[in-house]
Amino acid sequence: MNQTITILNNTFILHPAGGIYWVEQETLLIADVHLGKVSHFRKHGSAVPFKAVAENFIQLSRIADSFKPKGICFLGDLFHSSLNTEWNLFEDWVASREENIILVAGNHDIIAPLNYEKLGVPIYSEIKTGPFLLTHHPEETEGFFNFCGHIHPGIRLGGIGRQVLKLSCFFKTENQLILPAFGTFTGNYYLEPKPGDAVFAVTKKEVIQVQ
């Protein structure tokens, strides 16, 4: 189940996969996929199941197919490191899509821009559109509401008898919304909300606003 919110008279749909569909712009926002990370760790001896590689692309296709956006904007760290075998899978995935795909570069995006240019994927350091600022790192810019990634936000929810449930989340403050990491092998940084913040926890099937 999705969660719909309104920011500055624009409508945004939060999806359990970790992306946001911007209705007015017909654009899907996704952060921190970290493609290539599974192959990177496997190369260095970590026992990571190879099916995690395919899962990222399955999830990307699934969320895009559910919204049918005109554009997909990756908010940084699309790839985890240098070129590896997952780049070939990314080439195939891009070729299979009809959306306009763009990348706002993150700190992990070290693959040469020429490789993206060959696929028709432009790269930006940031994007300003109306009152909205799209970046990878969280930014505080006067007059703009910031959508970003990088943090891999998570939330700890306490239960009866000291039980703690740890979930990824969308983390919204007055002028910013941090997207959860989309990748399947990324980890979380657990944030403590302050009064006025809004936290939308992500489960496998739904997005739930929590206090």
PDB file of C-alpha atoms in Angstrom:
ATOM      1  CA  MET A   1       0.000   0.000   0.000  1.00  0.00           C
ATOM      2  CA  ASN A   2       1.378   3.374  -1.013  1.00  0.00           C
ATOM      3  CA  GLN A   3       1.315   6.590   1.030  1.00  0.00           C
ATOM      4  CA  THR A   4       0.366   9.869  -0.653  1.00  0.00           C
ATOM      5  CA  ILE A   5       1.601  13.202   0.666  1.00  0.00           C
ATOM      6  CA  THR A   6       1.388  16.814  -0.504  1.00  0.00           C
ATOM      7  CA  ILE A   7       4.370  19.172  -0.470  1.00  0.00           C
ATOM      8  CA  LEU A   8       4.094  22.745  -1.768  1.00  0.00           C
ATOM      9  CA  ASN A   9       0.890  21.901  -3.635  1.00  0.00           C
ATOM     10  CA  ASN A  10       2.538  18.952  -5.390  1.00  0.00           C
ATOM     11  CA  THR A  11       1.530  15.319  -4.916  1.00  0.00           C
ATOM     12  CA  PHE A  12       4.061  12.606  -4.093  1.00  0.00           C
ATOM     13  CA  ILE A  13       3.330   8.883  -3.767  1.00  0.00           C
ATOM     14  CA  LEU A  14       5.658   6.916  -1.483  1.00  0.00           C
ATOM     15  CA  HIS A  15       6.077   3.319  -2.635  1.00  0.00           C
ATOM     16  CA  PRO A  16       7.122   0.355  -0.429  1.00  0.00           C
ATOM     17  CA  ALA A  17      10.037  -0.382  -2.767  1.00  0.00           C
ATOM     18  CA  GLY A  18      11.551   2.903  -1.604  1.00  0.00           C
ATOM     19  CA  GLY A  19      10.827   5.221  -4.531  1.00  0.00           C
ATOM     20  CA  ILE A  20       8.637   8.316  -4.849  1.00  0.00           C
ATOM     21  CA  TYR A  21       6.350   9.088  -7.759  1.00  0.00           C
ATOM     22  CA  TRP A  22       6.003  12.819  -8.394  1.00  0.00           C
ATOM     23  CA  VAL A  23       2.556  13.088  -9.929  1.00  0.00           C
ATOM     24  CA  GLU A  24       2.767  16.564 -11.488  1.00  0.00           C
ATOM     25  CA  GLN A  25       6.132  15.860 -13.117  1.00  0.00           C
ATOM     26  CA  GLU A  26       5.298  12.226 -13.991  1.00  0.00           C
ATOM     27  CA  THR A  27       8.711  11.377 -12.592  1.00  0.00           C
ATOM     28  CA  LEU A  28       9.927   8.547 -10.388  1.00  0.00           C
ATOM     29  CA  LEU A  29      12.575   9.435  -7.794  1.00  0.00           C
ATOM     30  CA  ILE A  30      14.901   6.673  -6.583  1.00  0.00           C
ATOM     31  CA  ALA A  31      18.005   6.921  -4.393  1.00  0.00           C
ATOM     32  CA  ASP A  32      20.959   4.703  -3.526  1.00  0.00           C
ATOM     33  CA  VAL A  33      20.447   1.601  -5.629  1.00  0.00           C
ATOM     34  CA  HIS A  34      24.166   0.744  -5.352  1.00  0.00           C
ATOM     35  CA  LEU A  35      24.212  -1.501  -8.396  1.00  0.00           C
ATOM     36  CA  GLY A  36      27.395  -3.539  -8.559  1.00  0.00           C
ATOM     37  CA  LYS A  37      27.750  -3.776  -4.784  1.00  0.00           C
ATOM     38  CA  VAL A  38      26.769  -7.439  -4.677  1.00  0.00           C
ATOM     39  CA  SER A  39      29.278  -8.318  -7.403  1.00  0.00           C
ATOM     40  CA  HIS A  40      31.926  -6.201  -5.648  1.00  0.00           C
ATOM     41  CA  PHE A  41      31.513  -8.086  -2.378  1.00  0.00           C
ATOM     42  CA  ARG A  42      31.317 -11.476  -4.080  1.00  0.00           C
ATOM     43  CA  LYS A  43      34.565 -10.694  -5.909  1.00  0.00           C
ATOM     44  CA  HIS A  44      36.235 -10.107  -2.557  1.00  0.00           C
ATOM     45  CA  GLY A  45      34.981 -13.357  -1.050  1.00  0.00           C
ATOM     46  CA  SER A  46      31.762 -12.360   0.717  1.00  0.00           C
ATOM     47  CA  ALA A  47      29.039 -15.006   0.667  1.00  0.00           C
ATOM     48  CA  VAL A  48      26.350 -12.819  -0.885  1.00  0.00           C
ATOM     49  CA  PRO A  49      23.688 -14.689  -2.925  1.00  0.00           C
ATOM     50  CA  PHE A  50      23.930 -13.773  -6.614  1.00  0.00           C
ATOM     51  CA  LYS A  51      20.133 -13.583  -6.835  1.00  0.00           C
ATOM     52  CA  ALA A  52      20.444 -10.233  -5.015  1.00  0.00           C
ATOM     53  CA  VAL A  53      21.858  -8.839  -8.284  1.00  0.00           C
ATOM     54  CA  ALA A  54      18.719  -9.693 -10.218  1.00  0.00           C
ATOM     55  CA  GLU A  55      16.475  -8.467  -7.397  1.00  0.00           C
ATOM     56  CA  ASN A  56      17.550  -4.855  -7.871  1.00  0.00           C
ATOM     57  CA  PHE A  57      16.554  -4.883 -11.530  1.00  0.00           C
ATOM     58  CA  ILE A  58      13.309  -6.730 -10.813  1.00  0.00           C
ATOM     59  CA  GLN A  59      12.379  -4.094  -8.235  1.00  0.00           C
ATOM     60  CA  LEU A  60      13.307  -1.234 -10.568  1.00  0.00           C
ATOM     61  CA  SER A  61      11.116  -2.631 -13.322  1.00  0.00           C
ATOM     62  CA  ARG A  62       8.284  -3.388 -10.925  1.00  0.00           C
ATOM     63  CA  ILE A  63       8.049   0.116  -9.480  1.00  0.00           C
ATOM     64  CA  ALA A  64       8.427   1.763 -12.891  1.00  0.00           C
ATOM     65  CA  ASP A  65       5.747  -0.455 -14.394  1.00  0.00           C
ATOM     66  CA  SER A  66       3.377   0.346 -11.528  1.00  0.00           C
ATOM     67  CA  PHE A  67       3.522   4.123 -12.153  1.00  0.00           C
ATOM     68  CA  LYS A  68       4.430   4.274 -15.860  1.00  0.00           C
ATOM     69  CA  PRO A  69       6.341   7.556 -15.430  1.00  0.00           C
ATOM     70  CA  LYS A  70       7.736   9.645 -18.252  1.00  0.00           C
ATOM     71  CA  GLY A  71      11.019   9.981 -16.391  1.00  0.00           C
ATOM     72  CA  ILE A  72      13.157   8.218 -13.788  1.00  0.00           C
ATOM     73  CA  CYS A  73      15.565  10.325 -11.729  1.00  0.00           C
ATOM     74  CA  PHE A  74      18.196   8.490  -9.704  1.00  0.00           C
ATOM     75  CA  LEU A  75      19.314  10.608  -6.738  1.00  0.00           C
ATOM     76  CA  GLY A  76      22.875   9.373  -6.573  1.00  0.00           C
ATOM     77  CA  ASP A  77      24.845   6.220  -5.829  1.00  0.00           C
ATOM     78  CA  LEU A  78      23.260   4.378  -8.708  1.00  0.00           C
ATOM     79  CA  PHE A  79      26.421   2.264  -8.878  1.00  0.00           C
ATOM     80  CA  HIS A  80      28.476   1.322  -5.850  1.00  0.00           C
ATOM     81  CA  SER A  81      31.942   1.476  -7.410  1.00  0.00           C
ATOM     82  CA  SER A  82      33.769   0.898 -10.693  1.00  0.00           C
ATOM     83  CA  LEU A  83      32.534  -1.060 -13.686  1.00  0.00           C
ATOM     84  CA  ASN A  84      31.800  -4.734 -13.185  1.00  0.00           C
ATOM     85  CA  THR A  85      29.484  -7.351 -14.685  1.00  0.00           C
ATOM     86  CA  GLU A  86      26.379  -5.573 -13.404  1.00  0.00           C
ATOM     87  CA  TRP A  87      27.012  -2.715 -15.840  1.00  0.00           C
ATOM     88  CA  ASN A  88      26.048  -5.069 -18.674  1.00  0.00           C
ATOM     89  CA  LEU A  89      22.802  -5.821 -16.880  1.00  0.00           C
ATOM     90  CA  PHE A  90      22.201  -2.097 -16.442  1.00  0.00           C
ATOM     91  CA  GLU A  91      22.764  -1.521 -20.166  1.00  0.00           C
ATOM     92  CA  ASP A  92      20.142  -4.161 -20.937  1.00  0.00           C
ATOM     93  CA  TRP A  93      17.745  -2.668 -18.394  1.00  0.00           C
ATOM     94  CA  VAL A  94      18.058   0.850 -19.810  1.00  0.00           C
ATOM     95  CA  ALA A  95      17.520  -0.489 -23.332  1.00  0.00           C
ATOM     96  CA  SER A  96      14.319  -2.174 -22.169  1.00  0.00           C
ATOM     97  CA  ARG A  97      12.834   1.027 -20.727  1.00  0.00           C
ATOM     98  CA  GLU A  98      10.920   3.820 -22.469  1.00  0.00           C
ATOM     99  CA  GLU A  99      11.334   6.416 -19.701  1.00  0.00           C
ATOM    100  CA  ASN A 100      13.809   9.287 -19.826  1.00  0.00           C
ATOM    101  CA  ILE A 101      16.465   8.279 -17.291  1.00  0.00           C
ATOM    102  CA  ILE A 102      18.720  10.810 -15.558  1.00  0.00           C
ATOM    103  CA  LEU A 103      21.257  10.634 -12.739  1.00  0.00           C
ATOM    104  CA  VAL A 104      22.084  13.148 -10.037  1.00  0.00           C
ATOM    105  CA  ALA A 105      25.606  12.011  -9.203  1.00  0.00           C
ATOM    106  CA  GLY A 106      26.459  10.728  -5.741  1.00  0.00           C
ATOM    107  CA  ASN A 107      29.760  10.097  -3.996  1.00  0.00           C
ATOM    108  CA  HIS A 108      29.865   6.479  -5.188  1.00  0.00           C
ATOM    109  CA  ASP A 109      29.188   7.367  -8.815  1.00  0.00           C
ATOM    110  CA  ILE A 110      32.761   7.102 -10.097  1.00  0.00           C
ATOM    111  CA  ILE A 111      31.991   5.417 -13.418  1.00  0.00           C
ATOM    112  CA  ALA A 112      33.031   7.734 -16.269  1.00  0.00           C
ATOM    113  CA  PRO A 113      30.156   9.913 -17.555  1.00  0.00           C
ATOM    114  CA  LEU A 114      30.956   8.769 -21.101  1.00  0.00           C
ATOM    115  CA  ASN A 115      29.577   5.339 -20.241  1.00  0.00           C
ATOM    116  CA  TYR A 116      26.252   6.906 -19.255  1.00  0.00           C
ATOM    117  CA  GLU A 117      26.244   9.202 -22.279  1.00  0.00           C
ATOM    118  CA  LYS A 118      26.442   6.178 -24.556  1.00  0.00           C
ATOM    119  CA  LEU A 119      23.220   4.955 -22.946  1.00  0.00           C
ATOM    120  CA  GLY A 120      21.512   8.348 -23.236  1.00  0.00           C
ATOM    121  CA  VAL A 121      21.589   8.911 -19.470  1.00  0.00           C
ATOM    122  CA  PRO A 122      22.612  12.518 -18.622  1.00  0.00           C
ATOM    123  CA  ILE A 123      24.331  13.273 -15.318  1.00  0.00           C
ATOM    124  CA  TYR A 124      23.772  16.347 -13.130  1.00  0.00           C
ATOM    125  CA  SER A 125      25.288  17.580  -9.878  1.00  0.00           C
ATOM    126  CA  GLU A 126      21.849  18.827  -8.789  1.00  0.00           C
ATOM    127  CA  ILE A 127      18.497  19.698 -10.320  1.00  0.00           C
ATOM    128  CA  LYS A 128      16.353  22.704  -9.454  1.00  0.00           C
ATOM    129  CA  THR A 129      12.770  22.667 -10.700  1.00  0.00           C
ATOM    130  CA  GLY A 130      10.332  25.211  -9.289  1.00  0.00           C
ATOM    131  CA  PRO A 131      10.648  25.233  -5.488  1.00  0.00           C
ATOM    132  CA  PHE A 132      12.264  21.774  -5.422  1.00  0.00           C
ATOM    133  CA  LEU A 133      15.944  20.841  -5.246  1.00  0.00           C
ATOM    134  CA  LEU A 134      17.025  17.303  -6.163  1.00  0.00           C
ATOM    135  CA  THR A 135      20.413  16.230  -4.818  1.00  0.00           C
ATOM    136  CA  HIS A 136      22.264  13.190  -3.547  1.00  0.00           C
ATOM    137  CA  HIS A 137      23.593  14.620  -0.279  1.00  0.00           C
ATOM    138  CA  PRO A 138      21.090  16.416   1.958  1.00  0.00           C
ATOM    139  CA  GLU A 139      21.221  20.144   1.230  1.00  0.00           C
ATOM    140  CA  GLU A 140      19.741  23.157   2.988  1.00  0.00           C
ATOM    141  CA  THR A 141      19.096  25.831   0.330  1.00  0.00           C
ATOM    142  CA  GLU A 142      16.879  28.763   1.185  1.00  0.00           C
ATOM    143  CA  GLY A 143      13.685  28.849  -0.835  1.00  0.00           C
ATOM    144  CA  PHE A 144      13.823  25.181  -1.858  1.00  0.00           C
ATOM    145  CA  PHE A 145      12.440  21.884  -0.617  1.00  0.00           C
ATOM    146  CA  ASN A 146      15.131  19.211  -0.956  1.00  0.00           C
ATOM    147  CA  PHE A 147      14.678  15.603  -2.077  1.00  0.00           C
ATOM    148  CA  CYS A 148      17.826  13.578  -1.462  1.00  0.00           C
ATOM    149  CA  GLY A 149      19.348  10.237  -0.520  1.00  0.00           C
ATOM    150  CA  HIS A 150      22.798   9.262   0.794  1.00  0.00           C
ATOM    151  CA  ILE A 151      21.783   8.710   4.429  1.00  0.00           C
ATOM    152  CA  HIS A 152      19.954   5.346   3.977  1.00  0.00           C
ATOM    153  CA  PRO A 153      17.489   6.411   6.688  1.00  0.00           C
ATOM    154  CA  GLY A 154      16.039   3.885   9.075  1.00  0.00           C
ATOM    155  CA  ILE A 155      13.823   3.980  12.147  1.00  0.00           C
ATOM    156  CA  ARG A 156      13.721   1.867  15.315  1.00  0.00           C
ATOM    157  CA  LEU A 157      10.242   1.042  16.568  1.00  0.00           C
ATOM    158  CA  GLY A 158       9.883  -0.201  20.148  1.00  0.00           C
ATOM    159  CA  GLY A 159       7.416  -2.927  21.077  1.00  0.00           C
ATOM    160  CA  ILE A 160       6.205  -4.677  24.180  1.00  0.00           C
ATOM    161  CA  GLY A 161       8.943  -6.351  26.202  1.00  0.00           C
ATOM    162  CA  ARG A 162      11.903  -4.454  24.753  1.00  0.00           C
ATOM    163  CA  GLN A 163      11.331  -5.725  21.238  1.00  0.00           C
ATOM    164  CA  VAL A 164      12.793  -3.441  18.581  1.00  0.00           C
ATOM    165  CA  LEU A 165      11.745  -3.435  14.954  1.00  0.00           C
ATOM    166  CA  LYS A 166      14.225  -1.853  12.533  1.00  0.00           C
ATOM    167  CA  LEU A 167      12.867  -0.571   9.212  1.00  0.00           C
ATOM    168  CA  SER A 168      13.960   1.627   6.338  1.00  0.00           C
ATOM    169  CA  CYS A 169      12.006   4.847   6.085  1.00  0.00           C
ATOM    170  CA  PHE A 170      11.243   8.045   4.237  1.00  0.00           C
ATOM    171  CA  PHE A 171      12.374  10.803   6.608  1.00  0.00           C
ATOM    172  CA  LYS A 172      10.718  14.206   6.175  1.00  0.00           C
ATOM    173  CA  THR A 173      11.628  17.450   7.914  1.00  0.00           C
ATOM    174  CA  GLU A 174      10.259  20.926   7.243  1.00  0.00           C
ATOM    175  CA  ASN A 175      12.257  21.517   4.067  1.00  0.00           C
ATOM    176  CA  GLN A 176      13.603  18.091   3.170  1.00  0.00           C
ATOM    177  CA  LEU A 177      12.670  14.497   2.425  1.00  0.00           C
ATOM    178  CA  ILE A 178      15.354  11.809   2.539  1.00  0.00           C
ATOM    179  CA  LEU A 179      14.567   8.692   0.520  1.00  0.00           C
ATOM    180  CA  PRO A 180      15.427   5.216   1.796  1.00  0.00           C
ATOM    181  CA  ALA A 181      18.127   3.255  -0.003  1.00  0.00           C
ATOM    182  CA  PHE A 182      16.528   1.358  -2.864  1.00  0.00           C
ATOM    183  CA  GLY A 183      19.240  -1.306  -3.149  1.00  0.00           C
ATOM    184  CA  THR A 184      18.788  -4.740  -1.638  1.00  0.00           C
ATOM    185  CA  PHE A 185      22.216  -4.830   0.057  1.00  0.00           C
ATOM    186  CA  THR A 186      22.745  -1.410   1.562  1.00  0.00           C
ATOM    187  CA  GLY A 187      22.065  -1.154   5.317  1.00  0.00           C
ATOM    188  CA  ASN A 188      20.479   1.724   7.245  1.00  0.00           C
ATOM    189  CA  TYR A 189      21.466   4.696   9.375  1.00  0.00           C
ATOM    190  CA  TYR A 190      18.944   5.035  12.173  1.00  0.00           C
ATOM    191  CA  LEU A 191      17.661   8.561  12.724  1.00  0.00           C
ATOM    192  CA  GLU A 192      15.940  10.074  15.751  1.00  0.00           C
ATOM    193  CA  PRO A 193      12.968  12.204  14.677  1.00  0.00           C
ATOM    194  CA  LYS A 194      12.452  15.612  16.233  1.00  0.00           C
ATOM    195  CA  PRO A 195       9.102  17.324  16.859  1.00  0.00           C
ATOM    196  CA  GLY A 196       7.596  18.254  13.513  1.00  0.00           C
ATOM    197  CA  ASP A 197       9.402  15.546  11.554  1.00  0.00           C
ATOM    198  CA  ALA A 198       7.379  12.946   9.669  1.00  0.00           C
ATOM    199  CA  VAL A 199       8.589   9.363   9.386  1.00  0.00           C
ATOM    200  CA  PHE A 200       7.156   6.874   6.903  1.00  0.00           C
ATOM    201  CA  ALA A 201       8.362   3.358   7.675  1.00  0.00           C
ATOM    202  CA  VAL A 202       8.755   0.897   4.819  1.00  0.00           C
ATOM    203  CA  THR A 203       7.687  -2.736   5.001  1.00  0.00           C
ATOM    204  CA  LYS A 204       7.659  -5.232   2.148  1.00  0.00           C
ATOM    205  CA  LYS A 205       4.036  -4.392   1.325  1.00  0.00           C
ATOM    206  CA  GLU A 206       3.257  -0.908   2.604  1.00  0.00           C
ATOM    207  CA  VAL A 207       4.424   2.508   3.727  1.00  0.00           C
ATOM    208  CA  ILE A 208       3.224   3.446   7.216  1.00  0.00           C
ATOM    209  CA  GLN A 209       3.468   6.830   8.899  1.00  0.00           C
ATOM    210  CA  VAL A 210       4.751   6.386  12.433  1.00  0.00           C
ATOM    211  CA  GLN A 211       4.846   8.723  15.405  1.00  0.00           C
TER     212      GLN A 211
END
